[in-house]
Amino acid sequence: MTVTCPVCGTARPDRELRSYAREHGFGHYLYAVLDIDPDGIRTYREPTAADHAAVEQAEILAESLDGYPDGTSPIPDELVTRSQFRTLRSLTYGIDTWAGMFTPRQRLVLGVLTQAVRSAHVAMLESGTEPERAQALATYLGLAVDRVVDYNSSFVTWRPTVEAPRSTFPQQSIRMAWDFTEIDPFSDGPSGWSSALNWITQSLRHCAAATEGNPSQVQRANAQHLPFADGEFDAVIIDPPYYDAFQYGDLSDFFYVWLKRSIGHLYPELFATALTPKRAEVIQNRAQRDSAEYISRDEFEARLQRALDEVARVVADDGIVSLVFAHTDNAAWEHLLRALRRAGLKVTTSWPMQSERTGRTTDNVGSVLASSVVLVCRKVGNSIDGFYDDVVRDLDARIAERLAVFDDMKLSGADYFVSAIGPAFEVFARYSRVLRLSGDEVGVDELMVLARQAVARHATRSLTGGESLERLDSRALFYLTWRWAYDGLAIPADEAYMLCRAFDLHLDALTVRGGLIRKSGSDYKLLGPHERRGITLGQRPSWVDVMHSACLLYDEGRRQELDALLGASGAGTEPAFWALVTAVTQLLPEGSRERTLLLGLGGNRDDLAERAAKYSPDFEELTLFGTQP
């Protein structure tokens, strides 16, 4: 990776830029100002001398801010946790304090606002406001300041399509930004003080309405050692961390350091540490492996087990546990099922839930979905052993029933697969063990494969029709299912492996020269006909390989070879083959190269079928066909 000077065009390795930044730091250059007049007319202009002078004056004023009585600095000078450079990318450029994430003018504005919250609290007490009310109001003001913080850092980028700033966290990480936006927090708009107060007000009204007549209590505690009696709750609702998908504690520090300055004195027990406490955090983190902060996958799973054990302990015998989970890693789901069983909990029903706001991105997109699954659990009563064949029938019936509902909810792709895990858990939970007739126990990983197979059958049946489904081979069904679930996206190795298992295919066999898949780093990408090199057809070719070869032959005008291919393979007169062509075409986006090729092939179905029907060579001729795009 290189960086290029916009003036002279010199390119240098990115590592040199990082090294320079760590040694010397970066400056800031104001290069544009947006004026908005009372009528909402927007004008972009170059900064004036007065604009530049204001920037310099802000730096002087920021340095002159008074510290707090307890010795806390007015601007967050706490060090960023250095081992978390994978999540806090600014660390690799030498930005190693939280103050370093803000320009001097941003630090000044936020420093003054946090001091103003403290002053407002003092003024309320002096005017006779009840201490508890004054504390509550000051807390809401502190939260409003943190809303402004989110839109007023040097990582806030501009959205030109809507002419508005993004927040610091359009994804759950801090990414380096080379051009950013400073806001005027006291102007009207979605990122200023008025907007922040509106968000807090809306949240308060919602919470007040939801808890009317039954006030709630917020309490911080260690999930692995809950301070509650056995059976104290009728229901426990939890949303546990998804392994290393989000680094909750380290990202929370961005807000914590400002809250500590605005309202930390009102909650000394909650702000006793320099940064958020993470020693007992139930998470797998991405910290450097040899650092004190590192929490491994095994340690996370042990902590999650202790937390679920505690949940099972504090819920009443006839109570329910509602658990939200979303992850594409099948091993994560397998461990969750084992952990629930060990905790004495069984899944009784489940529902998919839209859990990510539209347009929101995530840092670890391969692991997180637009939908989460809500698992409703109860304590395990008496259960019996189940036999493999019975479980498969139960699973097919239950998933078919629920997937029809999911169709109405417009779920698709990876979300469809994950949402089907809930109904699968419901079936598995009916039995203490699942056994083969030989007496061997079926592992949780095998049960997950069964669930995936049931989803794949449902999806491909709806795409091709039941009769065509029976005529399509596993390789063709695999291709169709991938296109349906992930389109052209690369997917993690685990996801690709599990999808192969659902069709009794081997991932390695699909990544050979001329294969259906290409490995790219740790991910795998499905290939269209124009992307494959050297497709070879044997005596019993898969319909998808015939389809891809036919696309290329048709596109190149090699009609005699195309006739021979469709005739010798039987594809030309096979309705299932043309059903596959139609289904894949419908799944592909407008303008894609593969869709164009398939439209050409499928649009001439009648003529091609008629020509293929007249061609009847020895079947061995298929071994001669090979396409070299």
CSV table of N, CA, C and O in Angstrom, one decimal, residues 147-197:
chain,number,residue,atom,x,y,z
A,147,ARG,N,-23.2,13.1,23.0
A,147,ARG,CA,-23.7,13.0,21.7
A,147,ARG,C,-23.0,14.0,20.8
A,147,ARG,O,-22.7,13.7,19.6
A,148,VAL,N,-22.7,15.2,21.3
A,148,VAL,CA,-21.9,16.1,20.5
A,148,VAL,C,-20.5,15.6,20.3
A,148,VAL,O,-19.9,15.8,19.2
A,149,VAL,N,-19.9,15.0,21.3
A,149,VAL,CA,-18.6,14.4,21.1
A,149,VAL,C,-18.5,13.5,19.9
A,149,VAL,O,-17.6,13.5,19.1
A,150,ASP,N,-19.6,12.7,19.7
A,150,ASP,CA,-19.6,11.7,18.7
A,150,ASP,C,-19.5,12.3,17.3
A,150,ASP,O,-19.1,11.7,16.3
A,151,TYR,N,-20.0,13.6,17.2
A,151,TYR,CA,-20.0,14.3,15.9
A,151,TYR,C,-19.0,15.4,15.8
A,151,TYR,O,-19.0,16.2,14.9
A,152,ASN,N,-18.0,15.4,16.8
A,152,ASN,CA,-17.1,16.5,16.8
A,152,ASN,C,-15.7,16.0,17.2
A,152,ASN,O,-15.0,16.5,18.1
A,153,SER,N,-15.2,15.0,16.4
A,153,SER,CA,-13.8,14.5,16.6
A,153,SER,C,-13.1,14.6,15.2
A,153,SER,O,-13.8,14.9,14.2
A,154,SER,N,-11.9,14.4,15.2
A,154,SER,CA,-11.1,14.4,13.9
A,154,SER,C,-11.3,13.2,13.1
A,154,SER,O,-10.5,12.9,12.1
A,155,PHE,N,-12.3,12.3,13.4
A,155,PHE,CA,-12.6,11.1,12.7
A,155,PHE,C,-14.0,11.2,12.1
A,155,PHE,O,-14.6,10.2,11.6
A,156,VAL,N,-14.6,12.4,12.1
A,156,VAL,CA,-15.9,12.6,11.6
A,156,VAL,C,-15.8,13.0,10.1
A,156,VAL,O,-15.3,14.1,9.8
A,157,THR,N,-16.3,12.2,9.2
A,157,THR,CA,-16.2,12.5,7.8
A,157,THR,C,-17.5,13.1,7.3
A,157,THR,O,-18.5,13.1,7.9
A,158,TRP,N,-17.4,13.5,6.1
A,158,TRP,CA,-18.5,14.3,5.4
A,158,TRP,C,-19.3,13.4,4.5
A,158,TRP,O,-18.7,12.6,3.8
A,159,ARG,N,-20.6,13.5,4.5
A,159,ARG,CA,-21.4,12.7,3.6
A,159,ARG,C,-21.9,13.7,2.5
A,159,ARG,O,-22.9,14.4,2.7
A,160,PRO,N,-21.2,13.7,1.4
A,160,PRO,CA,-21.6,14.7,0.3
A,160,PRO,C,-22.9,14.5,-0.2
A,160,PRO,O,-23.5,15.5,-0.7
A,161,THR,N,-23.5,13.3,-0.3
A,161,THR,CA,-24.8,13.1,-0.9
A,161,THR,C,-25.9,13.8,-0.1
A,161,THR,O,-26.9,14.2,-0.7
A,162,VAL,N,-25.7,13.9,1.2
A,162,VAL,CA,-26.8,14.6,2.1
A,162,VAL,C,-26.2,15.9,2.7
A,162,VAL,O,-26.9,16.5,3.4
A,163,GLU,N,-25.0,16.2,2.4
A,163,GLU,CA,-24.3,17.4,3.0
A,163,GLU,C,-24.5,17.4,4.5
A,163,GLU,O,-25.0,18.4,5.0
A,164,ALA,N,-24.0,16.4,5.1
A,164,ALA,CA,-24.0,16.3,6.6
A,164,ALA,C,-22.9,15.4,7.1
A,164,ALA,O,-22.3,14.6,6.3
A,165,PRO,N,-22.5,15.6,8.3
A,165,PRO,CA,-21.4,14.8,8.9
A,165,PRO,C,-21.8,13.4,9.3
A,165,PRO,O,-22.9,13.3,9.7
A,166,ARG,N,-20.9,12.5,9.2
A,166,ARG,CA,-21.1,11.2,9.8
A,166,ARG,C,-20.6,11.3,11.2
A,166,ARG,O,-19.9,12.2,11.6
A,167,SER,N,-21.1,10.3,12.1
A,167,SER,CA,-20.6,10.3,13.4
A,167,SER,C,-19.2,9.7,13.4
A,167,SER,O,-18.7,9.1,12.4
A,168,THR,N,-18.5,9.7,14.5
A,168,THR,CA,-17.2,9.0,14.7
A,168,THR,C,-17.3,7.5,14.5
A,168,THR,O,-16.4,6.9,14.0
A,169,PHE,N,-18.5,7.0,14.7
A,169,PHE,CA,-18.7,5.5,14.7
A,169,PHE,C,-19.8,5.1,13.7
A,169,PHE,O,-20.8,4.6,14.1
A,170,PRO,N,-19.5,5.3,12.4
A,170,PRO,CA,-20.4,4.6,11.4
A,170,PRO,C,-20.2,3.1,11.4
A,170,PRO,O,-21.0,2.4,10.9
A,171,GLN,N,-19.1,2.7,12.0
A,171,GLN,CA,-18.9,1.3,12.3
A,171,GLN,C,-18.3,1.2,13.7
A,171,GLN,O,-18.0,2.2,14.3
A,172,GLN,N,-18.3,-0.1,14.2
A,172,GLN,CA,-17.8,-0.2,15.6
A,172,GLN,C,-16.3,-0.3,15.7
A,172,GLN,O,-15.7,-1.3,16.2
A,173,SER,N,-15.7,0.7,15.3
A,173,SER,CA,-14.2,0.9,15.4
A,173,SER,C,-13.9,2.4,15.1
A,173,SER,O,-14.8,3.1,14.6
A,174,ILE,N,-12.7,2.8,15.3
A,174,ILE,CA,-12.3,4.1,15.0
A,174,ILE,C,-11.3,4.0,13.8
A,174,ILE,O,-10.2,3.4,13.9
A,175,ARG,N,-11.7,4.5,12.6
A,175,ARG,CA,-10.9,4.4,11.4
A,175,ARG,C,-10.2,5.7,11.2
A,175,ARG,O,-10.7,6.8,11.4
A,176,MET,N,-9.0,5.6,10.6
A,176,MET,CA,-8.3,6.9,10.3
A,176,MET,C,-9.0,7.7,9.2
A,176,MET,O,-9.6,7.1,8.3
A,177,ALA,N,-9.1,9.0,9.4
A,177,ALA,CA,-9.8,9.9,8.4
A,177,ALA,C,-8.8,10.9,8.0
A,177,ALA,O,-8.2,11.6,8.9
A,178,TRP,N,-8.6,11.1,6.7
A,178,TRP,CA,-7.6,12.1,6.2
A,178,TRP,C,-8.2,13.4,6.0
A,178,TRP,O,-7.5,14.5,6.0
A,179,ASP,N,-9.5,13.5,5.8
A,179,ASP,CA,-10.2,14.8,5.8
A,179,ASP,C,-11.4,14.6,6.7
A,179,ASP,O,-12.1,13.6,6.6
A,180,PHE,N,-11.7,15.6,7.5
A,180,PHE,CA,-12.8,15.5,8.5
A,180,PHE,C,-13.5,16.8,8.6
A,180,PHE,O,-13.1,17.8,8.1
A,181,THR,N,-14.5,16.8,9.4
A,181,THR,CA,-15.4,17.9,9.6
A,181,THR,C,-15.4,18.4,11.0
A,181,THR,O,-15.6,17.6,12.0
A,182,GLU,N,-15.3,19.7,11.2
A,182,GLU,CA,-15.6,20.3,12.5
A,182,GLU,C,-17.0,20.9,12.4
A,182,GLU,O,-17.3,21.6,11.5
A,183,ILE,N,-17.7,20.7,13.4
A,183,ILE,CA,-19.1,21.2,13.4
A,183,ILE,C,-19.2,22.4,14.3
A,183,ILE,O,-18.3,22.7,15.2
A,184,ASP,N,-20.2,23.2,14.1
A,184,ASP,CA,-20.6,24.3,15.0
A,184,ASP,C,-21.7,23.7,15.8
A,184,ASP,O,-22.8,23.6,15.4
A,185,PRO,N,-21.4,23.3,17.1
A,185,PRO,CA,-22.4,22.6,17.9
A,185,PRO,C,-23.6,23.5,18.3
A,185,PRO,O,-24.6,22.9,18.7
A,186,PHE,N,-23.5,24.8,18.0
A,186,PHE,CA,-24.7,25.6,18.4
A,186,PHE,C,-25.5,26.0,17.2
A,186,PHE,O,-26.4,26.9,17.3
A,187,SER,N,-25.2,25.5,16.1
A,187,SER,CA,-26.1,25.7,14.9
A,187,SER,C,-27.1,24.7,14.8
A,187,SER,O,-27.1,23.6,15.4
A,188,ASP,N,-28.2,25.0,14.0
A,188,ASP,CA,-29.2,24.0,13.8
A,188,ASP,C,-28.7,22.9,12.9
A,188,ASP,O,-27.9,23.1,12.0
A,189,GLY,N,-29.1,21.7,13.2
A,189,GLY,CA,-28.6,20.6,12.3
A,189,GLY,C,-28.6,19.3,13.1
A,189,GLY,O,-28.8,19.2,14.3
A,190,PRO,N,-28.3,18.1,12.4
A,190,PRO,CA,-28.4,16.8,13.1
A,190,PRO,C,-27.3,16.5,14.0
A,190,PRO,O,-27.3,15.4,14.6
A,191,SER,N,-26.3,17.4,14.1
A,191,SER,CA,-25.1,17.0,14.9
A,191,SER,C,-24.8,18.0,16.0
A,191,SER,O,-23.8,17.9,16.7
A,192,GLY,N,-25.7,19.0,16.2
A,192,GLY,CA,-25.4,20.0,17.2
A,192,GLY,C,-26.0,19.8,18.6
A,192,GLY,O,-26.6,18.7,18.8
A,193,TRP,N,-26.0,20.8,19.4
A,193,TRP,CA,-26.4,20.7,20.8
A,193,TRP,C,-28.0,20.5,20.8
A,193,TRP,O,-28.5,19.7,21.6
A,194,SER,N,-28.7,21.2,20.0
A,194,SER,CA,-30.2,21.1,20.0
A,194,SER,C,-30.6,19.7,19.6
A,194,SER,O,-31.5,19.1,20.2
A,195,SER,N,-29.9,19.1,18.6
A,195,SER,CA,-30.2,17.8,18.2
A,195,SER,C,-29.9,16.8,19.3
A,195,SER,O,-30.6,15.8,19.5
A,196,ALA,N,-28.7,17.0,20.0
A,196,ALA,CA,-28.4,16.1,21.0
A,196,ALA,C,-29.4,16.1,22.2
A,196,ALA,O,-29.8,15.0,22.7
A,197,LEU,N,-29.9,17.3,22.5
A,197,LEU,CA,-30.9,17.4,23.6
A,197,LEU,C,-32.2,16.7,23.1
A,197,LEU,O,-32.9,16.0,23.9
